[in-house]
Coordinates of C-alpha atoms in Angstrom, one line a residue:
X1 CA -18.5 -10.7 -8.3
X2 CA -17.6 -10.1 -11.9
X3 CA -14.0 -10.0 -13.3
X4 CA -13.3 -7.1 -15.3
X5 CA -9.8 -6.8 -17.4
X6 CA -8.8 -4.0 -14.9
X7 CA -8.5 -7.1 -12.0
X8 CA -5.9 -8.4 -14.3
X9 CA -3.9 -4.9 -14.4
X10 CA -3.8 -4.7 -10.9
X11 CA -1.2 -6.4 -9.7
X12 CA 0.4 -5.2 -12.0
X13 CA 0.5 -1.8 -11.4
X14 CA 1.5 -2.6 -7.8
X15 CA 4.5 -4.4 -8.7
X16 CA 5.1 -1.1 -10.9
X17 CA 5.2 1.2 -7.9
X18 CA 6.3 -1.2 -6.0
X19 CA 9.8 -1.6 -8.0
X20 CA 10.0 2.2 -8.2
X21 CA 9.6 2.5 -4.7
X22 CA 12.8 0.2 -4.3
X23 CA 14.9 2.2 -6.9
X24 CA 13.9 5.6 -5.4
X25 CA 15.2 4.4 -2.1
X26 CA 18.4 3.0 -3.8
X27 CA 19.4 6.7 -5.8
X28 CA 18.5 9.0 -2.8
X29 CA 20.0 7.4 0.1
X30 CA 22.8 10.2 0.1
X31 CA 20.6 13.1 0.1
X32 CA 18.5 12.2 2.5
X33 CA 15.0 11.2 1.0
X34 CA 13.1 8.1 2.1
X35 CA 11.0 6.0 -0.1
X36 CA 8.9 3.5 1.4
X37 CA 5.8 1.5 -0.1
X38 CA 2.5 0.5 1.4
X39 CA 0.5 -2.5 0.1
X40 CA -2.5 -2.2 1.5
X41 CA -4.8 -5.5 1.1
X42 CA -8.8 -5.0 0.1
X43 CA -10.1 -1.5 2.3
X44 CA -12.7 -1.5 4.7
X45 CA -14.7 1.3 2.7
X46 CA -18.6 1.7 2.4
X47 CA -18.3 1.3 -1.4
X48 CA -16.2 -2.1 -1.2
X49 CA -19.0 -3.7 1.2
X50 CA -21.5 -2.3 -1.4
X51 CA -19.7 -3.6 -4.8
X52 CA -18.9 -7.3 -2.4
X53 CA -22.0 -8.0 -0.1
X54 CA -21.4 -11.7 0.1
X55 CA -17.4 -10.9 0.6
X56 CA -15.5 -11.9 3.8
X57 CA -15.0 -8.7 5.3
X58 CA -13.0 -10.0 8.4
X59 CA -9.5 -9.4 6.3
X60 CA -10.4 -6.0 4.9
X61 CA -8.0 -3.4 6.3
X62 CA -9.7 -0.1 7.6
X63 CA -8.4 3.2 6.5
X64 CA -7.5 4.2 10.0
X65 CA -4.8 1.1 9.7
X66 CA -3.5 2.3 6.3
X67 CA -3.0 6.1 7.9
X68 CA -1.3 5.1 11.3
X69 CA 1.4 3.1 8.9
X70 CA 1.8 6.7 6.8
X71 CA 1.8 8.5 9.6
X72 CA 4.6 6.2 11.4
X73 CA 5.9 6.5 8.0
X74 CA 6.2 10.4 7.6
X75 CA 7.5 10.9 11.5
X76 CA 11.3 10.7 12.9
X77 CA 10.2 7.2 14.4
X78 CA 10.7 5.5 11.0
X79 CA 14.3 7.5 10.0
X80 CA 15.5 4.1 9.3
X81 CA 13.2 2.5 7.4
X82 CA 14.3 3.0 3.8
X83 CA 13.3 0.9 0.6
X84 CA 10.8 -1.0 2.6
X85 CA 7.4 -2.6 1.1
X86 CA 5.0 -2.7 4.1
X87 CA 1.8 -5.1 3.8
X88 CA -1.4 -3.6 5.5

C-alpha cells in the first residue's frame, strides 16, 4: 500500500473533531445537548478490502458495529454519557 500525504492529515483531523467534541460537551451541559465522539478504527467495507488485499482484515470494524454505538448513542440509554470519545 502506498502512502499518500492525505495518511499524514488523518490523524489529524481526528484529533480536530475529536477536541471539538470535548468542548461542545463542556458549553452545552446546561441546555441539555450531548456531544459524544466515535473513533472508529479501519471499516470493514468492500472498497477497503479492494484498495488493501494483502491487509489483515481480522481488526477491521464492520459498519453494523459503528451504527449499534450511534444508535446506543442517539437513545435515552446513553443520557449520561457526555464528552466521551468511544473507540470502535
Amino acid at each position: 500500500m502506498e502512502s499518500c500525504a492525505c495518511s499524514a492529515i488523518s490523524p489529524i483531523r481526528k484529533a480536530l473533531t475529536q477536541r471539538s467534541s470535548l468542548r461542545l460537551a463542556a458549553e452545552n451541559t446546561d441546555c441539555g445537548l450531548r456531544a459524544n465522539c466515535v473513533l472508529p478504527g479501519v471499516i470493514d467495507t468492500p472498497a477497503n478490502r479492494r484498495d488493501m488485499p494483502d491487509a489483515d482484515t481480522s481488526g477491521w470494524t464492520s459498519p453494523e458495529k459503528i451504527a449499534d454505538v450511534l444508535l446506543f448513542l442517539a437513545s435515552d440509554a446513553s443520557a449520561a454519557v457526555n464528552g466521551a470519545s468511544i473507540p470502535v
